[in-house]
Short mmCIF file of C-alpha atoms (C1' of nucleotides) in Angstrom, two decimals:
data_model
loop_
_atom_site.label_atom_id
_atom_site.label_comp_id
_atom_site.label_asym_id
_atom_site.label_seq_id
_atom_site.Cartn_x
_atom_site.Cartn_y
_atom_site.Cartn_z
CA MET A 1 0.20 -0.03 0.10
CA ALA A 2 0.76 3.50 0.06
CA ARG A 3 2.97 3.96 -3.23
CA THR A 4 3.42 7.55 -4.72
CA ALA A 5 0.10 8.91 -6.03
CA LEU A 6 -0.23 7.63 -9.44
CA THR A 7 -0.13 9.97 -12.61
CA ARG A 8 -1.59 9.87 -15.74
CA SER A 9 1.70 9.77 -17.85
CA GLU A 10 3.01 7.16 -15.27
CA VAL A 11 0.25 4.87 -16.34
CA LEU A 12 0.86 5.70 -20.09
CA ASP A 13 4.63 5.02 -19.72
CA ALA A 14 4.02 1.49 -18.12
CA ALA A 15 1.30 0.74 -20.92
CA ALA A 16 3.88 1.68 -23.82
CA ALA A 17 6.30 -0.26 -22.10
CA LEU A 18 3.92 -3.32 -22.33
CA VAL A 19 2.83 -2.78 -25.58
CA ARG A 20 6.45 -2.27 -27.15
CA GLN A 21 7.33 -5.62 -25.57
CA HIS A 22 4.50 -7.93 -26.30
CA GLY A 23 2.19 -5.93 -28.44
CA PRO A 24 -1.31 -4.46 -27.80
CA ALA A 25 -3.04 -7.68 -27.11
CA ALA A 26 -0.73 -8.16 -23.92
CA LEU A 27 -2.06 -4.84 -22.53
CA THR A 28 -4.72 -5.77 -20.34
CA MET A 29 -6.08 -3.69 -17.51
CA ARG A 30 -5.17 -6.00 -14.56
CA LYS A 31 -1.65 -6.71 -16.01
CA LEU A 32 -1.23 -2.89 -16.02
CA ALA A 33 -2.51 -2.50 -12.56
CA ALA A 34 -0.06 -5.28 -11.45
CA GLU A 35 2.68 -3.58 -13.08
CA LEU A 36 1.95 -0.16 -11.34
CA GLY A 37 1.28 -1.64 -8.16
CA THR A 38 -2.38 -0.25 -7.69
CA ALA A 39 -5.84 -1.52 -8.11
CA VAL A 40 -7.39 -1.95 -11.61
CA THR A 41 -9.99 0.77 -10.78
CA SER A 42 -7.51 3.50 -10.26
CA ILE A 43 -6.57 3.27 -14.00
CA TYR A 44 -10.34 4.11 -14.56
CA TRP A 45 -10.21 7.03 -12.58
CA HIS A 46 -6.92 8.58 -14.40
CA ILE A 47 -7.51 7.46 -17.75
CA GLY A 48 -10.83 6.08 -18.63
CA ASN A 49 -11.49 2.70 -20.10
CA ARG A 50 -8.89 0.52 -22.01
CA GLU A 51 -9.87 2.34 -25.31
CA SER A 52 -9.18 5.59 -24.43
CA LEU A 53 -5.94 4.66 -22.81
CA LEU A 54 -4.72 3.26 -26.40
CA ASP A 55 -5.96 6.60 -27.86
CA ALA A 56 -4.02 8.19 -25.59
CA LEU A 57 -0.93 5.99 -26.50
CA VAL A 58 -1.65 6.41 -30.11
CA GLU A 59 -1.82 10.18 -29.56
CA ARG A 60 1.69 10.14 -27.89
CA THR A 61 3.15 8.58 -30.85
CA VAL A 62 1.71 10.99 -33.30
CA LEU A 63 3.10 13.75 -31.29
CA GLU A 64 6.69 12.25 -31.22
CA MET A 65 6.63 12.12 -34.92
CA GLY A 66 8.24 15.24 -35.50
CA ALA A 67 9.25 17.20 -38.70
CA ILE A 68 11.69 15.82 -41.11
CA ALA A 69 14.43 17.82 -43.18
CA PRO A 70 15.23 16.49 -46.81
CA ARG A 71 18.63 16.05 -48.28
CA GLY A 72 19.89 15.99 -51.58
CA THR A 73 20.15 18.96 -54.33
CA THR A 74 17.42 17.87 -57.31
CA PRO A 75 14.06 18.06 -56.18
CA VAL A 76 13.65 14.36 -57.05
CA ASP A 77 16.63 13.44 -54.67
CA ARG A 78 15.30 15.39 -51.82
CA VAL A 79 11.82 13.85 -52.09
CA VAL A 80 13.32 10.50 -51.85
CA SER A 81 15.33 11.23 -49.00
CA LEU A 82 12.13 12.49 -47.24
CA ALA A 83 10.54 9.32 -48.15
CA ARG A 84 13.63 7.29 -46.82
CA ARG A 85 13.90 9.02 -43.41
CA LEU A 86 10.01 8.51 -42.71
CA ARG A 87 10.23 4.93 -43.34
CA ARG A 88 13.10 4.69 -41.17
CA GLU A 89 11.44 6.27 -38.38
CA LEU A 90 8.16 4.22 -38.62
CA ARG A 91 9.84 1.34 -38.70
CA ALA A 92 11.25 1.87 -35.36
CA ARG A 93 7.99 1.62 -33.61
CA PRO A 94 6.20 -1.28 -35.23
CA HIS A 95 3.38 -1.87 -32.78
CA LEU A 96 2.55 1.79 -32.05
CA ILE A 97 2.17 2.42 -35.79
CA ALA A 98 -0.09 -0.40 -36.24
CA MET A 99 -2.30 0.99 -33.47
CA VAL A 100 -2.17 4.31 -34.90
CA HIS A 101 -3.21 2.67 -38.19
CA GLU A 102 -6.02 0.89 -36.55
CA ARG A 103 -7.31 4.11 -35.50
CA GLY A 104 -7.33 5.96 -38.83
CA LEU A 105 -4.71 8.34 -37.42
CA THR A 106 -2.06 7.58 -40.06
CA GLU A 107 -2.84 10.43 -42.19
CA ARG A 108 -2.71 12.89 -39.25
CA MET A 109 0.64 11.54 -37.94
CA PHE A 110 2.05 12.20 -41.69
CA LEU A 111 1.19 15.87 -41.51
CA PRO A 112 4.58 17.37 -40.76
CA ALA A 113 6.17 15.39 -43.41
CA GLN A 114 3.48 16.41 -45.74
CA GLN A 115 4.36 19.92 -45.26
CA ALA A 116 7.84 19.09 -46.27
CA LEU A 117 6.59 17.35 -49.49
CA VAL A 118 4.92 20.51 -50.15
CA ARG A 119 8.12 22.61 -49.96
CA GLU A 120 10.03 20.29 -52.29
CA VAL A 121 7.03 20.05 -54.93
CA HIS A 122 6.73 23.69 -54.78
CA ALA A 123 10.59 24.03 -55.41
CA ALA A 124 10.17 21.77 -58.52
CA GLY A 125 8.07 24.07 -60.07
CA LEU A 126 4.61 22.46 -59.61
CA ARG A 127 1.51 24.66 -58.66
CA GLY A 128 -2.13 24.57 -57.37
CA ALA A 129 -4.17 21.32 -57.83
CA ALA A 130 -0.95 19.42 -59.81
CA ALA A 131 1.34 20.10 -56.70
CA ALA A 132 -1.59 18.74 -54.63
CA ASP A 133 -2.02 15.67 -56.52
CA ALA A 134 1.73 15.13 -56.45
CA VAL A 135 2.17 15.49 -52.68
CA ARG A 136 -0.78 13.11 -51.94
CA ALA A 137 0.43 10.57 -54.62
CA VAL A 138 3.80 10.58 -52.75
CA GLN A 139 2.41 10.26 -49.20
CA PHE A 140 -0.15 7.63 -50.17
CA GLN A 141 2.85 5.74 -51.87
CA VAL A 142 5.08 5.85 -48.76
CA VAL A 143 2.58 5.23 -46.27
CA GLY A 144 0.90 2.21 -48.34
CA PHE A 145 4.64 0.75 -48.87
CA LEU A 146 5.03 0.68 -45.06
CA LEU A 147 1.83 -0.91 -44.47
CA VAL A 148 2.59 -3.73 -47.01
CA GLU A 149 6.17 -4.02 -45.84
CA ARG A 150 4.90 -4.35 -42.25
CA ASN A 151 2.44 -7.16 -43.45
CA ARG A 152 5.19 -9.04 -45.06
CA GLU A 153 7.23 -9.07 -42.05
CA ARG A 154 4.69 -10.55 -39.99
CA ALA A 155 4.42 -13.56 -42.06
CA PRO A 156 7.81 -14.14 -43.59
CA ALA A 157 7.58 -17.53 -44.89
CA GLN A 158 4.17 -18.19 -46.63
CA SER A 159 3.32 -21.32 -48.51
CA PRO A 160 2.98 -21.31 -51.18
CA GLY A 161 4.95 -18.09 -51.42
CA GLU A 162 6.20 -16.18 -54.46
CA GLY A 163 9.47 -18.50 -54.54
CA ALA A 164 7.62 -21.59 -54.87
CA LEU A 165 5.13 -20.52 -57.31
CA TRP A 166 7.69 -19.03 -59.64
CA SER A 167 10.51 -21.44 -59.47
CA ALA A 168 8.26 -23.95 -60.92
CA PRO A 169 6.75 -23.70 -64.61
CA PRO A 170 4.33 -20.84 -64.68
CA PRO A 171 0.67 -22.34 -64.00
CA ALA A 172 -1.20 -20.13 -66.39
CA ARG A 173 -0.95 -20.76 -70.09
CA ASP A 174 0.05 -17.48 -71.19
CA VAL A 175 2.50 -16.40 -68.78
CA PRO A 176 5.56 -15.77 -70.44
CA ARG A 177 8.57 -18.14 -69.83
CA ASP A 178 11.39 -15.50 -68.92
CA ALA A 179 13.94 -17.43 -66.90
CA ALA A 180 15.82 -14.28 -65.49
CA LEU A 181 12.33 -12.82 -64.58
CA ALA A 182 11.11 -16.13 -62.86
CA ARG A 183 14.32 -16.34 -60.91
CA ALA A 184 14.01 -12.78 -59.81
CA LEU A 185 10.52 -13.05 -58.61
CA ALA A 186 11.59 -16.33 -56.84
CA ARG A 187 14.16 -14.24 -54.57
CA PRO A 188 13.16 -12.58 -51.65
CA VAL A 189 11.95 -8.91 -51.93
CA ASP A 190 14.79 -6.62 -51.29
CA PRO A 191 12.55 -3.70 -49.48
CA ASP A 192 15.16 -0.91 -49.20
CA ARG A 193 15.84 -1.31 -52.81
CA LEU A 194 12.32 -1.61 -53.80
CA PHE A 195 11.31 1.26 -51.94
CA THR A 196 13.75 3.35 -53.35
CA THR A 197 13.09 2.47 -56.80
CA SER A 198 9.22 2.64 -56.69
CA VAL A 199 9.41 6.26 -54.97
CA ARG A 200 11.93 7.46 -57.44
CA ALA A 201 10.07 6.27 -60.60
CA LEU A 202 6.80 7.83 -59.05
CA VAL A 203 8.29 10.92 -57.99
CA SER A 204 10.23 11.59 -61.44
CA ALA A 205 7.05 10.92 -63.21
CA LEU A 206 5.07 13.67 -61.06
CA LEU A 207 7.92 16.27 -61.06
CA THR A 208 9.15 16.10 -64.58
CA PRO A 209 6.86 18.09 -66.99
CA PRO A 210 5.28 15.73 -69.55
CA ALA A 211 7.74 17.25 -72.16
CA ALA A 212 5.08 17.05 -74.91
CA VAL A 213 6.63 14.10 -77.40
CA GLY A 214 3.30 13.64 -79.10
CA ASP A 215 1.88 12.26 -76.00
CA ASP A 216 -1.90 11.64 -75.42
CA ARG A 217 -2.19 12.85 -71.99
CA ILE A 218 -4.17 16.05 -71.30
CA THR A 219 -6.04 16.60 -68.20
CA PRO A 220 -7.17 13.63 -66.45
CA SER A 221 -10.96 12.87 -66.96
CA GLY A 222 -12.75 11.24 -64.38
CA PRO A 223 -13.97 7.41 -65.43
CA MET B 1 -31.45 -30.83 -29.65
CA ALA B 2 -31.63 -32.72 -32.95
CA ARG B 3 -30.72 -30.28 -35.61
CA THR B 4 -29.05 -31.74 -38.79
CA ALA B 5 -25.38 -32.67 -38.42
CA LEU B 6 -23.24 -29.40 -38.09
CA THR B 7 -20.44 -29.43 -40.73
CA ARG B 8 -17.27 -27.49 -41.16
CA SER B 9 -18.77 -25.45 -44.07
CA GLU B 10 -21.78 -24.65 -42.27
CA VAL B 11 -19.82 -22.98 -39.30
CA LEU B 12 -17.70 -20.96 -41.64
CA ASP B 13 -20.90 -19.64 -43.45
CA ALA B 14 -22.17 -18.35 -40.18
CA ALA B 15 -18.99 -17.03 -38.98
CA ALA B 16 -18.41 -15.14 -42.36
CA ALA B 17 -21.75 -13.55 -41.96
CA LEU B 18 -21.23 -12.46 -38.59
CA VAL B 19 -18.05 -11.02 -39.64
CA ARG B 20 -19.28 -9.33 -42.50
CA GLN B 21 -22.11 -7.56 -40.93
CA HIS B 22 -20.26 -6.56 -37.59
CA GLY B 23 -16.49 -7.01 -37.68
CA PRO B 24 -14.26 -9.70 -36.47
CA ALA B 25 -14.64 -8.77 -32.86
CA ALA B 26 -18.42 -9.45 -33.03
CA LEU B 27 -17.48 -13.19 -33.86
CA THR B 28 -17.43 -14.85 -30.52
CA MET B 29 -17.76 -18.57 -30.01
CA ARG B 30 -20.68 -18.11 -27.74
CA LYS B 31 -22.87 -16.01 -30.53
CA LEU B 32 -21.66 -18.07 -33.29
CA ALA B 33 -22.97 -21.36 -31.43
CA ALA B 34 -26.10 -19.44 -30.66
CA GLU B 35 -26.56 -18.59 -34.36
CA LEU B 36 -25.85 -21.96 -35.08
CA GLY B 37 -28.05 -23.67 -32.48
CA THR B 38 -25.47 -25.76 -30.96
CA ALA B 39 -23.13 -26.07 -28.00
CA VAL B 40 -20.21 -23.81 -28.12
CA THR B 41 -18.00 -27.01 -27.87
CA SER B 42 -19.33 -28.48 -31.21
CA ILE B 43 -17.42 -25.77 -33.01
CA TYR B 44 -14.24 -26.73 -31.12
CA TRP B 45 -14.78 -30.43 -32.51
CA HIS B 46 -15.35 -29.21 -35.94
CA ILE B 47 -12.74 -26.42 -36.60
CA GLY B 48 -10.75 -26.13 -33.63
CA ASN B 49 -10.11 -22.90 -31.47
CA ARG B 50 -11.26 -19.24 -32.58
CA GLU B 51 -7.92 -18.55 -34.32
CA SER B 52 -8.05 -21.44 -36.66
CA LEU B 53 -11.72 -20.35 -37.30
CA LEU B 54 -10.28 -17.04 -38.32
CA ASP B 55 -7.63 -18.62 -40.50
CA ALA B 56 -10.00 -20.89 -42.39
CA LEU B 57 -12.26 -17.83 -43.05
CA VAL B 58 -9.39 -15.89 -44.60
CA GLU B 59 -8.25 -19.06 -46.48
CA ARG B 60 -11.42 -19.10 -47.95
CA THR B 61 -11.15 -15.48 -48.88
CA VAL B 62 -7.96 -15.86 -50.57
CA LEU B 63 -9.23 -18.69 -52.68
CA GLU B 64 -12.11 -16.59 -53.89
CA MET B 65 -9.79 -13.99 -55.17
CA GLY B 66 -9.57 -15.28 -58.75
CA ALA B 67 -7.39 -14.12 -61.79
CA ILE B 68 -8.17 -10.80 -63.24
CA ALA B 69 -8.13 -9.78 -67.10
CA PRO B 70 -6.76 -6.74 -68.23
CA ARG B 71 -8.52 -4.26 -70.78
CA GLY B 72 -7.15 -1.64 -72.83
CA THR B 73 -4.54 -1.27 -75.56
CA THR B 74 -1.18 -0.02 -74.68
CA PRO B 75 0.62 -1.57 -71.85
CA VAL B 76 0.18 1.09 -69.36
CA ASP B 77 -3.47 1.13 -69.92
CA ARG B 78 -3.71 -2.46 -69.39
CA VAL B 79 -1.78 -2.61 -66.38
CA VAL B 80 -3.76 0.60 -64.81
CA SER B 81 -7.23 -1.48 -65.54
CA LEU B 82 -5.43 -4.50 -63.65
CA ALA B 83 -4.85 -2.27 -60.79
CA ARG B 84 -8.27 -0.78 -60.69
CA ARG B 85 -10.19 -4.03 -60.96
CA LEU B 86 -8.24 -5.15 -58.34
CA ARG B 87 -9.02 -2.40 -56.15
CA ARG B 88 -12.68 -2.81 -56.75
CA GLU B 89 -12.56 -6.44 -56.08
CA LEU B 90 -11.02 -5.93 -52.41
CA ARG B 91 -13.05 -3.06 -51.56
CA ALA B 92 -16.06 -5.38 -51.70
CA ARG B 93 -14.88 -7.35 -48.62
CA PRO B 94 -13.32 -4.74 -46.17
CA HIS B 95 -13.48 -6.92 -42.90
CA LEU B 96 -12.10 -10.20 -44.59
CA ILE B 97 -9.41 -8.29 -46.39
CA ALA B 98 -8.14 -6.62 -42.97
CA MET B 99 -8.16 -10.17 -41.62
CA VAL B 100 -6.19 -11.32 -44.64
CA HIS B 101 -3.86 -8.29 -43.85
CA GLU B 102 -3.43 -9.20 -40.32
CA ARG B 103 -2.38 -12.93 -41.07
CA GLY B 104 0.20 -11.48 -43.58
CA LEU B 105 -1.44 -13.21 -46.53
CA THR B 106 -2.00 -10.21 -48.57
CA GLU B 107 0.87 -11.12 -50.65
CA ARG B 108 -0.50 -14.85 -51.48
CA MET B 109 -4.06 -13.17 -52.20
CA PHE B 110 -2.14 -11.20 -54.96
CA LEU B 111 -0.43 -13.80 -56.72
CA PRO B 112 -2.97 -14.53 -59.73
CA ALA B 113 -2.81 -10.57 -60.15
CA GLN B 114 0.82 -10.71 -59.96
CA GLN B 115 0.76 -13.18 -63.08
CA ALA B 116 -1.21 -10.93 -65.05
CA LEU B 117 1.06 -8.32 -64.28
CA VAL B 118 4.14 -10.04 -65.55
CA ARG B 119 2.30 -10.92 -68.68
CA GLU B 120 1.78 -7.30 -69.32
CA VAL B 121 5.15 -5.99 -67.99
CA HIS B 122 6.91 -8.42 -70.39
CA ALA B 123 4.42 -7.48 -73.43
CA ALA B 124 5.95 -3.84 -72.75
CA GLY B 125 9.19 -5.24 -73.71
CA LEU B 126 10.58 -5.47 -69.78
CA ARG B 127 12.87 -8.62 -69.20
CA GLY B 128 14.81 -10.38 -66.48
CA ALA B 129 15.16 -8.37 -63.21
CA ALA B 130 14.02 -5.14 -64.31
CA ALA B 131 10.61 -6.61 -65.06
CA ALA B 132 10.52 -8.43 -61.71
CA ASP B 133 11.02 -4.80 -60.02
CA ALA B 134 8.08 -3.52 -61.98
CA VAL B 135 5.99 -6.15 -61.15
CA ARG B 136 6.53 -5.78 -57.45
CA ALA B 137 6.58 -1.80 -57.66
CA VAL B 138 3.35 -2.07 -59.02
CA GLN B 139 2.03 -4.82 -56.80
CA PHE B 140 3.21 -2.78 -53.66
CA GLN B 141 1.75 0.39 -54.96
CA VAL B 142 -1.65 -1.00 -55.46
CA VAL B 143 -1.82 -2.86 -52.13
CA GLY B 144 -0.53 -0.05 -50.14
CA PHE B 145 -2.94 2.18 -51.65
CA LEU B 146 -5.92 -0.11 -50.82
CA LEU B 147 -4.64 -0.10 -46.96
CA VAL B 148 -4.16 3.54 -46.78
CA GLU B 149 -7.68 3.98 -48.36
CA ARG B 150 -9.23 1.49 -45.97
CA ASN B 151 -7.28 3.55 -42.83
CA ARG B 152 -8.75 6.83 -43.92
CA GLU B 153 -12.39 5.53 -44.62
CA ARG B 154 -12.38 4.23 -41.00
CA ALA B 155 -11.49 7.79 -39.73
CA PRO B 156 -13.44 10.13 -42.17
CA ALA B 157 -13.52 13.07 -40.17
CA GLN B 158 -9.96 13.82 -38.39
CA SER B 159 -9.42 16.78 -36.29
CA PRO B 160 -7.04 18.61 -36.75
CA GLY B 161 -7.50 17.20 -40.65
CA GLU B 162 -5.57 18.26 -43.57
CA GLY B 163 -8.38 20.64 -44.23
CA ALA B 164 -8.43 22.59 -41.09
CA LEU B 165 -4.45 22.62 -41.21
CA TRP B 166 -4.27 23.97 -44.78
CA SER B 167 -7.05 26.39 -44.70
CA ALA B 168 -5.22 28.18 -42.02
CA PRO B 169 -1.84 30.17 -42.98
CA PRO B 170 0.93 27.41 -43.16
CA PRO B 171 2.61 27.01 -39.77
CA ALA B 172 6.03 26.47 -40.81
CA ARG B 173 8.06 29.37 -41.58
CA ASP B 174 9.10 28.04 -45.12
CA VAL B 175 6.17 26.45 -46.47
CA PRO B 176 5.37 28.15 -49.61
CA ARG B 177 2.13 30.27 -49.56
CA ASP B 178 0.43 28.91 -52.91
CA ALA B 179 -3.32 29.61 -52.41
CA ALA B 180 -4.51 27.15 -55.04
CA LEU B 181 -2.33 24.44 -53.62
CA ALA B 182 -3.85 25.02 -50.10
CA ARG B 183 -7.22 25.03 -51.43
CA ALA B 184 -6.67 21.57 -53.17
CA LEU B 185 -5.15 20.27 -49.87
CA ALA B 186 -8.08 21.30 -47.92
CA ARG B 187 -10.38 19.48 -50.28
CA PRO B 188 -11.09 15.80 -49.32
CA VAL B 189 -9.11 13.27 -51.30
CA ASP B 190 -10.78 11.90 -54.39
CA PRO B 191 -9.40 8.39 -54.18
CA ASP B 192 -10.37 7.27 -57.37
CA ARG B 193 -8.77 9.65 -59.10
CA LEU B 194 -5.53 9.88 -56.97
CA PHE B 195 -5.33 6.03 -57.39
CA THR B 196 -5.34 6.15 -60.92
CA THR B 197 -3.14 9.07 -61.27
CA SER B 198 -0.76 7.38 -59.06
CA VAL B 199 -0.61 4.06 -60.83
CA ARG B 200 -0.31 5.57 -64.05
CA ALA B 201 2.52 7.76 -62.96
CA LEU B 202 4.53 4.97 -61.65
CA VAL B 203 3.56 2.54 -64.31
CA SER B 204 4.66 5.05 -67.22
CA ALA B 205 7.99 5.58 -65.47
CA LEU B 206 8.61 1.97 -65.24
CA LEU B 207 7.74 0.77 -68.51
CA THR B 208 8.75 3.45 -70.76
CA PRO B 209 12.56 3.06 -71.39
CA PRO B 210 14.18 6.62 -71.20
CA ALA B 211 14.68 7.06 -75.07
CA ALA B 212 12.66 5.01 -77.95
CA VAL B 213 9.65 6.64 -79.50
CA GLY B 214 8.88 4.75 -82.22
CA ASP B 215 8.91 1.40 -80.78
CA ASP B 216 5.67 -0.95 -81.48
CA ARG B 217 4.49 -3.32 -78.95
CA ILE B 218 4.29 -6.90 -79.11
CA THR B 219 0.75 -7.85 -79.11
CA PRO B 220 -1.19 -9.53 -76.59
CA SER B 221 -4.69 -10.36 -77.94
CA GLY B 222 -6.56 -8.96 -75.18
CA PRO B 223 -10.43 -9.54 -74.40
"C1'" DA C 1 -17.94 -39.88 -34.68
"C1'" DC C 2 -20.14 -36.37 -32.91
"C1'" DC C 3 -22.04 -33.58 -29.43
"C1'" DT C 4 -23.04 -31.80 -24.51
"C1'" DG C 5 -23.02 -28.88 -19.86
"C1'" DA C 6 -19.99 -27.65 -16.35
"C1'" DA C 7 -16.06 -25.44 -14.83
"C1'" DC C 8 -11.62 -22.77 -15.06
"C1'" DA C 9 -9.03 -18.84 -15.88
"C1'" DC C 10 -9.09 -15.05 -17.75
"C1'" DC C 11 -11.49 -10.14 -19.61
"C1'" DG C 12 -13.45 -4.97 -19.10
"C1'" DT C 13 -16.18 -2.28 -16.38
"C1'" DT C 14 -19.31 -0.44 -12.72
"C1'" DC C 15 -20.44 0.94 -8.22
"C1'" DA C 16 -20.96 1.89 -3.52
"C1'" DA C 17 -17.77 2.73 0.02
"C1'" DG C 18 -13.55 4.33 1.80
"C1'" DT C 19 -10.04 8.31 2.78
"C1'" DA D 1 -9.53 14.18 -5.06
"C1'" DC D 2 -7.84 9.73 -5.16
"C1'" DC D 3 -8.13 4.75 -4.52
"C1'" DT D 4 -10.07 0.31 -2.95
"C1'" DG D 5 -12.53 -4.74 -3.50
"C1'" DA D 6 -16.31 -6.77 -4.58
"C1'" DA D 7 -19.43 -7.91 -8.21
"C1'" DC D 8 -21.48 -8.27 -12.77
"C1'" DA D 9 -21.35 -9.98 -17.46
"C1'" DC D 10 -18.75 -11.44 -20.64
"C1'" DC D 11 -14.99 -14.13 -22.81
"C1'" DG D 12 -11.73 -18.50 -24.77
"C1'" DT D 13 -10.93 -23.43 -23.99
"C1'" DT D 14 -10.69 -28.00 -21.80
"C1'" DC D 15 -12.48 -32.23 -20.24
"C1'" DA D 16 -15.34 -35.97 -18.89
"C1'" DA D 17 -19.39 -37.60 -20.02
"C1'" DG D 18 -22.95 -38.93 -23.13
"C1'" DT D 19 -25.04 -41.17 -27.41
#
DNA sequence: ACCTGAACACCGTTCAAGT
DNA sequence: ACCTGAACACCGTTCAAGT
């Protein structure tokens, strides 16, 4: 009995520790109370129910996600560097990022990064709606890649995986027989490389003006 | 008492219905048993525990996800059409897709689509490792976009959202003041349009070799 | 082979009662 | 203002027992 007064942030710290080590499922109110040396119900007084506890945890993570500075000289390089640093930051907090995602707050967490993107896209000469499109395309691309990547890491060995399927002869009739391609697809993905390649392709297509060599693109009209 | 013999697929049907309507959290063994008119423990005999029930449900969804045929004439158009049809298919099954994702099976679910991509990328003239890179870049892009989109839909009105932040003057010093851009970013995202724009940008950057204007593509006979 | 109820060990949450 | 234990309504899972 008679421990020092329980504080909200103390509860959050303990909860964050539990989540960090064993994932959000391991965070039960009773375990948390035991960890803190209090009665379960004290937590309710300070934070409310489990849901708002998780919300508070997520809120914290979002705030910790500060602004990021780009590097490089060309606009494409700078945007790519932004994307890569974002990716590194997020990969350091897998569980909490997942919880941010589950709560639909991923976008908000990315707002500082969005502002940096706006700066670079503007510097590249894009204006108005076209600039906004470019910013959002990159943002979706980066966040999306991270989610896919997280997904893949959780299930490292799937069966049948790409490897098994592509080292055998292609099952569908009209899939071309390209040995080098099949070999490449049978190898595991190198996320670093794929990420950089993808972002660079997207960004250079978005930032370089169409150059108008007899191209058919005018304004995209809705389908 | 005395209902017709319980079958595995009957259990799965009932479970799928529960998930479809109220999400996976609403799928409790007791509710499911009540729905089926059996004892809770009968389910254990047929399927095992809750986890393997969910696994079976996910397995089913993956199998339901058949191959998809591309449309259009140019390689870029055909790849974009593949991406768009994939997106439509997946958006029809939000809860189950989320469960597939949680189990790290998203990649496997996309294997048929991957084969279609290989076909198109090959037809566009890419070979070997470069072709594999292109296929994977597109695949990650599509899956990633879907995950981000799902995330956004779950939290339609975030505060402070992009809107609030961009309709006020930019908080960071060196964020450029571009009224049209700010207005565009304050408007809600149009996912259809953004998706098509992004995929098209990525694909055209990946498929068009840096030079070469006069090349003819090598035919696929497309439906 | 299939199904059952009882029991166990866990949950989150509420509430009246303490200080 | 802060903390408590008891109690409630839910879980998933096991198991011995039925047919």
